[in-house]
Structures are given as C-alpha cells and as structure tokens.
XYZ file of C-alpha atoms in Angstrom:
332
model
C -13.750 12.444 -3.158
C -17.281 12.026 -4.598
C -20.532 10.980 -2.773
C -20.095 7.289 -4.142
C -16.338 6.919 -2.988
C -17.849 7.861 0.491
C -20.605 5.745 0.777
C -18.067 2.787 -0.312
C -16.029 3.881 2.379
C -18.575 3.874 4.981
C -19.748 0.666 4.300
C -16.362 -1.168 3.856
C -15.889 0.711 7.520
C -18.753 -1.012 9.081
C -18.154 -4.009 7.599
C -14.369 -4.337 8.536
C -14.446 -2.735 11.728
C -14.002 -6.174 13.739
C -12.407 -8.001 11.057
C -8.802 -9.757 11.339
C -6.114 -9.663 8.527
C -7.667 -13.011 7.193
C -11.265 -12.319 7.531
C -10.754 -9.038 6.150
C -9.542 -10.585 2.621
C -13.143 -12.744 2.555
C -14.898 -9.790 3.000
C -13.056 -7.729 0.326
C -14.268 -10.537 -1.748
C -17.566 -10.723 -0.786
C -17.924 -7.101 -1.138
C -16.843 -7.074 -4.864
C -13.865 -4.779 -4.634
C -11.417 -7.373 -4.818
C -12.402 -7.040 -9.213
C -12.636 -3.380 -8.844
C -9.989 -3.375 -12.062
C -11.282 -6.745 -13.334
C -13.344 -6.365 -16.332
C -17.000 -7.216 -16.231
C -16.636 -10.036 -18.453
C -14.178 -11.642 -15.932
C -16.918 -11.054 -12.670
C -15.081 -7.551 -12.043
C -16.577 -4.112 -11.765
C -14.336 -2.578 -14.585
C -13.551 0.642 -12.858
C -10.659 2.928 -12.644
C -7.610 3.161 -10.485
C -9.010 6.450 -8.650
C -12.345 4.298 -7.708
C -9.930 1.938 -5.337
C -8.784 5.069 -3.147
C -11.963 4.726 -0.813
C -11.122 0.781 -0.141
C -7.324 2.140 0.354
C -8.458 4.738 2.879
C -10.956 2.417 4.996
C -8.080 -0.529 4.987
C -5.569 2.390 6.299
C -7.913 3.655 9.078
C -8.424 0.259 10.305
C -4.746 -0.803 9.860
C -5.616 -4.077 8.148
C -2.723 -5.029 5.942
C -3.651 -7.497 3.241
C -2.775 -8.229 -0.524
C -5.130 -5.471 -2.096
C -2.396 -3.319 -3.363
C -0.408 -5.775 -5.136
C -3.330 -8.327 -6.365
C -6.440 -5.933 -6.810
C -4.668 -2.885 -8.278
C -0.836 -4.196 -9.371
C -1.543 -7.389 -11.373
C -5.287 -6.889 -11.977
C -4.104 -3.543 -13.625
C -1.386 -4.630 -15.614
C -3.454 -7.750 -16.841
C -6.679 -5.571 -17.504
C -4.598 -3.506 -19.394
C -2.910 -6.022 -21.777
C -6.248 -8.067 -21.939
C -3.836 -11.125 -21.068
C -4.920 -13.659 -18.655
C -8.675 -13.540 -18.058
C -8.578 -16.592 -16.074
C -6.217 -15.082 -13.585
C -8.462 -12.251 -13.401
C -11.672 -14.152 -12.812
C -10.068 -15.972 -10.109
C -9.056 -12.595 -8.099
C -12.841 -11.032 -8.957
C -14.806 -14.233 -7.803
C -12.541 -16.534 -5.581
C -9.837 -14.045 -4.066
C -6.965 -15.512 -5.562
C -3.768 -13.955 -3.858
C -0.996 -12.784 -6.575
C 2.181 -11.216 -5.113
C 4.722 -9.020 -6.737
C 8.529 -8.893 -7.201
C 10.788 -6.861 -9.420
C 9.351 -3.547 -8.673
C 11.808 -2.398 -5.830
C 15.064 -0.798 -6.605
C 16.761 -3.797 -4.395
C 15.344 -6.139 -6.967
C 18.031 -7.627 -9.330
C 15.960 -9.552 -11.614
C 16.938 -9.978 -15.419
C 15.017 -11.914 -18.331
C 17.201 -13.769 -20.702
C 15.852 -14.730 -23.783
C 17.110 -17.748 -25.862
C 15.009 -18.530 -29.065
C 11.236 -18.884 -27.653
C 11.978 -19.533 -24.248
C 12.606 -16.685 -21.500
C 14.437 -17.456 -18.342
C 14.644 -15.278 -15.055
C 17.550 -14.748 -13.048
C 18.213 -12.677 -9.692
C 16.297 -12.364 -6.597
C 13.995 -10.372 -5.208
C 14.008 -9.552 -1.474
C 10.721 -9.232 0.870
C 8.107 -9.903 -2.048
C 4.765 -9.550 0.248
C 2.359 -12.280 0.589
C 4.472 -14.835 -1.549
C 4.118 -17.775 0.145
C 0.161 -17.666 0.352
C 0.208 -16.151 -3.362
C -1.524 -18.439 -6.130
C 0.624 -16.820 -8.812
C 4.182 -14.849 -9.026
C 3.958 -11.448 -11.110
C 7.561 -10.788 -11.981
C 8.574 -7.129 -13.180
C 12.149 -6.866 -15.663
C 13.272 -4.553 -17.996
C 12.131 -7.306 -20.892
C 8.512 -7.089 -19.374
C 6.247 -8.581 -16.933
C 6.258 -12.376 -16.057
C 3.763 -14.687 -14.316
C 5.368 -17.212 -12.401
C 4.398 -20.577 -10.955
C 5.442 -20.112 -6.971
C 6.491 -23.753 -7.584
C 8.274 -23.742 -10.697
C 11.927 -25.261 -10.987
C 14.577 -23.059 -10.191
C 12.659 -20.810 -7.820
C 13.712 -20.861 -4.195
C 11.634 -18.520 -1.716
C 12.769 -18.370 1.902
C 10.596 -16.714 4.035
C 10.478 -14.130 6.016
C 8.221 -11.894 8.491
C 7.956 -8.194 8.197
C 7.308 -5.723 11.178
C 3.662 -5.151 10.146
C 2.693 -8.876 10.919
C 2.565 -9.816 6.930
C 4.580 -13.003 5.702
C 6.793 -12.317 2.831
C 9.728 -14.202 1.129
C 13.126 -13.526 -0.520
C 13.068 -15.285 -3.728
C 15.621 -16.080 -6.032
C 15.321 -17.110 -9.579
C 17.898 -19.872 -11.109
C 16.849 -19.865 -14.778
C 13.300 -19.887 -14.477
C 11.474 -21.135 -17.343
C 8.505 -18.315 -18.363
C 6.201 -17.775 -20.940
C 6.185 -14.674 -23.116
C 5.988 -10.978 -21.316
C 3.346 -8.534 -20.991
C 4.684 -5.387 -22.191
C 3.460 -2.700 -19.388
C 4.719 0.839 -18.505
C 6.686 0.176 -15.445
C 7.160 3.848 -14.608
C 2.977 3.959 -14.861
C 2.846 0.876 -12.274
C 5.071 1.949 -9.997
C 3.270 5.506 -9.696
C -0.089 3.896 -8.957
C 1.292 1.701 -6.806
C 2.999 4.733 -4.654
C -0.337 6.617 -4.620
C -2.180 3.971 -3.637
C 0.044 3.258 -0.346
C 0.050 7.133 0.232
C -3.741 6.759 0.348
C -3.270 3.707 2.927
C -0.856 5.952 4.591
C -3.550 9.060 5.346
C -6.036 6.712 6.773
C -3.595 5.451 8.959
C -2.392 8.802 10.211
C -6.165 9.845 10.480
C -6.422 7.099 12.586
C -3.972 7.566 14.884
C -4.701 11.396 15.105
C -8.072 10.455 16.131
C -7.346 7.383 18.775
C -4.590 9.875 20.505
C -7.410 12.634 20.979
C -9.901 10.371 22.530
C -6.683 8.945 24.741
C -5.931 12.617 26.080
C -9.225 13.012 26.834
C -9.366 10.254 29.131
C -6.044 9.840 30.617
C -5.555 11.886 33.660
C -2.269 13.360 34.919
C -2.055 15.963 37.763
C -5.442 15.998 38.624
C -6.880 16.574 35.094
C -6.852 15.068 31.736
C -3.933 15.002 29.403
C -5.708 17.003 26.664
C -5.851 20.164 29.111
C -2.403 20.597 28.999
C -1.354 23.400 26.473
C 1.442 21.773 25.349
C -0.265 18.434 24.468
C -2.969 20.505 22.708
C -0.654 22.126 20.080
C 1.215 18.661 19.958
C -2.470 17.254 18.925
C -3.098 20.332 16.475
C 0.426 19.970 14.831
C -0.531 16.025 14.189
C -3.821 16.612 12.653
C -1.859 19.422 10.299
C 0.248 16.771 9.262
C -2.294 14.189 8.907
C -4.619 16.510 6.765
C -1.508 17.299 4.376
C -1.154 13.815 3.733
C -4.610 13.515 2.890
C -4.726 16.070 0.350
C -1.547 15.416 -1.602
C -2.335 11.740 -1.595
C -5.429 12.793 -3.571
C -3.885 14.706 -5.587
C -1.217 11.752 -6.366
C -4.255 9.733 -7.295
C -5.794 12.262 -9.252
C -2.416 13.149 -11.340
C -2.066 9.463 -12.740
C -3.928 9.692 -15.687
C -2.456 12.951 -16.605
C 1.245 13.545 -18.028
C 3.605 11.585 -17.109
C 6.207 13.968 -15.972
C 3.478 16.105 -13.910
C 2.260 12.453 -12.921
C 5.845 11.536 -11.655
C 6.422 14.770 -9.429
C 2.845 15.159 -8.088
C 3.210 11.069 -6.920
C 7.045 11.736 -5.876
C 5.978 14.887 -3.968
C 2.943 12.973 -1.905
C 5.741 9.874 -0.886
C 7.965 12.785 0.482
C 4.992 14.286 2.122
C 3.417 10.683 3.512
C 7.109 9.635 4.701
C 7.700 12.699 6.948
C 3.940 13.396 8.161
C 3.867 9.406 8.760
C 7.090 9.683 10.862
C 6.033 12.941 12.911
C 2.262 11.602 13.525
C 3.251 8.014 14.366
C 5.990 9.102 16.805
C 3.777 11.221 18.944
C 1.013 9.242 18.823
C 3.152 6.606 20.526
C 4.569 9.198 22.889
C 1.678 10.752 23.847
C 0.012 7.193 25.034
C 3.391 6.344 26.874
C 4.072 2.642 27.147
C 0.441 1.792 25.810
C 1.143 2.439 22.510
C 3.443 -0.222 21.666
C 1.191 -2.717 23.687
C -0.894 -5.103 21.204
C -4.266 -4.551 23.183
C -4.118 -0.574 21.202
C -3.753 -0.275 17.226
C -1.259 2.704 17.995
C 1.707 0.447 17.527
C 0.366 -1.419 14.784
C -0.540 1.587 12.783
C 3.256 2.729 13.294
C 4.844 -0.091 12.279
C 2.680 -0.569 9.437
C 3.524 3.488 8.433
C 6.955 2.455 8.952
C 6.722 -0.252 6.106
C 4.972 2.238 3.846
C 8.248 4.720 4.270
C 10.545 2.263 2.804
C 8.212 0.570 0.115
C 8.686 1.629 -3.439
C 11.709 4.317 -2.278
C 11.705 6.618 0.552
C 11.997 10.114 1.292
C 15.441 10.789 -0.418
C 14.904 8.725 -3.463
C 11.650 10.638 -4.310
C 12.991 14.042 -3.244
C 15.729 13.362 -5.957
C 13.174 11.823 -8.523
C 11.213 15.292 -7.939
C 13.715 17.616 -8.872
C 15.267 15.667 -11.609
C 11.755 15.106 -13.104
C 11.549 19.262 -12.700
C 14.961 19.938 -13.867
C 13.880 18.067 -17.132
C 10.781 19.650 -17.780
C-alpha cells in the first residue's frame, strides 16, 4: 500500500470510527470517495480500481457494511468504462445515489430477450443487496448490462434481511422493458468485486485479531489474564497468521486485476479460497475466546463474524473458486 493510500485509510478510520452504517454513507460522500471511479467531468476522482483498497480496508476494520462495493466500484466502474450514463455517475459522486447490482451471482437466472429494438428481462435474482434503497438497479445478463428503474412494470421485489444487518430483495423480472445494454466484460467485473470483498474481509480479520488480543489481556480467569495461558497465546498467534496471510493475498488479487485474464482469474480465486478459510478460522476463534460476549450487540465481534460469513458466500465460495483455480491452471 502506497503512502497516499495509508494516509487515506487513516483519515477514513478517524472520520468513520463512531459512525453508524447510514451515517457512514454520508461521511463517504463528504470525503469524496463515492466518486472514486467516476470521471472528473462528473464530479468524481477518475481513479483506478486499486485506489479503492484503503476505503475497503477501513470499512472492513470498522465493520461498516455499506453499498460502496455495489455502487462506487461495480456500477461506477461499468459506467465509466462504457462512457454511458454520465448523469447517474454524477449522482453517485455528488449526491450519494445508491445503485443495487443483480445478475452477478451464479444463482441468478436473468435472461434478456430482444424483439426488434425492444429488450425485455425475464428471470429472478436472489438477495440483491440494498435494492430497497436503490436509486437504480444494474442488471447483468449474457447480453450485456442493463439499467432498470426499481419501479418499472413487471419488476417484483420481495424484501429480505441479511445476517450482517443490511436490507436486500429477491427480485422477479417478468418481461421488464429496458433500454440498450452496455457491453461489459463480466468476468473482469466479477473479479474486481471478489478482490474488493477479499480486501474488506482482510480488514475485518485484523479487527477481530486486535480486539481478541485486547480482550485476552483484560479478561481474568483462574487468577491471571486469559492471555497468559500458553494455549490461548498459540491460538492468538494462529489467528494473526491467518489474518496476515489473508491481507497479503488480497493485495495480490487487487494488483492482478490489470494483468492477463487467466493470471487474474487464478489469483482472484486463490485469494477468495484463502479468505474463506481464514475468515472462518479467525471469526470462530474470536467468538470462542470472547465466550458469550462474542455474540452480544455490545461488542463488534459477532457483527464482524456475520459479515465474514456473508462475504464467504458472495460471488462463489471456497469450493467454486478452488475449482475455478484448477480449471484455469489446466487451461493455461
């Protein structure tokens, strides 16, 4: 991480340290980072994907689930690449408009049917995060990426809550009329999203290790601090090793985004497998070492573990990415 990235991360940590998720979104807007990928002409910063790394790390360390990934990275990245929807890019960068993303998960079954100049969407998308609050839906299909008005005829959302405290919706598309799609490399879009999730997860793990070490110093059992027991010390060291390994490979995944597609795919999948395994180890042990306190609302341990659990299943779990890694390697 460059010196500028470290400065940005530290500034965000200070700015967001006491913010709730809703307030954090306003703070990110005020800091200017929602327009990180939007061109300067639309009020953005015009920066690259890698420049989002310090923002994602800060959000992870503070355990603040926000629409930053879906809106400022996926949606803004697609629109900036295709030079389309300048007005929406400006709304994201200058007003904090939220964009929900559907169609990137393997479970989504959305198809686009063309009849002359008219396109229609059919199918279903599960757990579209932040859809209830979204200004616009971005829907990915094999035919391209479409922007859809959440109030469009034929679109039926069913609100659901995620375990990490965010609102989402299962959405059914029944012949929803849409405009011409944007041509996008969806493999690249997914790899960017997975790499971003890995960076956030690494931040969450650092938070869990730090908080658990501090708790072990303060909690007393059998006349001494919990952290003085050798078995606990060994467990904390193992947690730290997993967290550091996760952080290192997450950064390598970000660095691989601009590389050759096959090398990028292997590195991103390797990172997701590592993150899934490390996140479960660090999260479970953090909860166990805290005891019952680990799952209370007073401590962030339980919230961090829930967020790690959600990330583990997003855009493919460990088994999916392990298979992708091996297949990509064989093809190379």
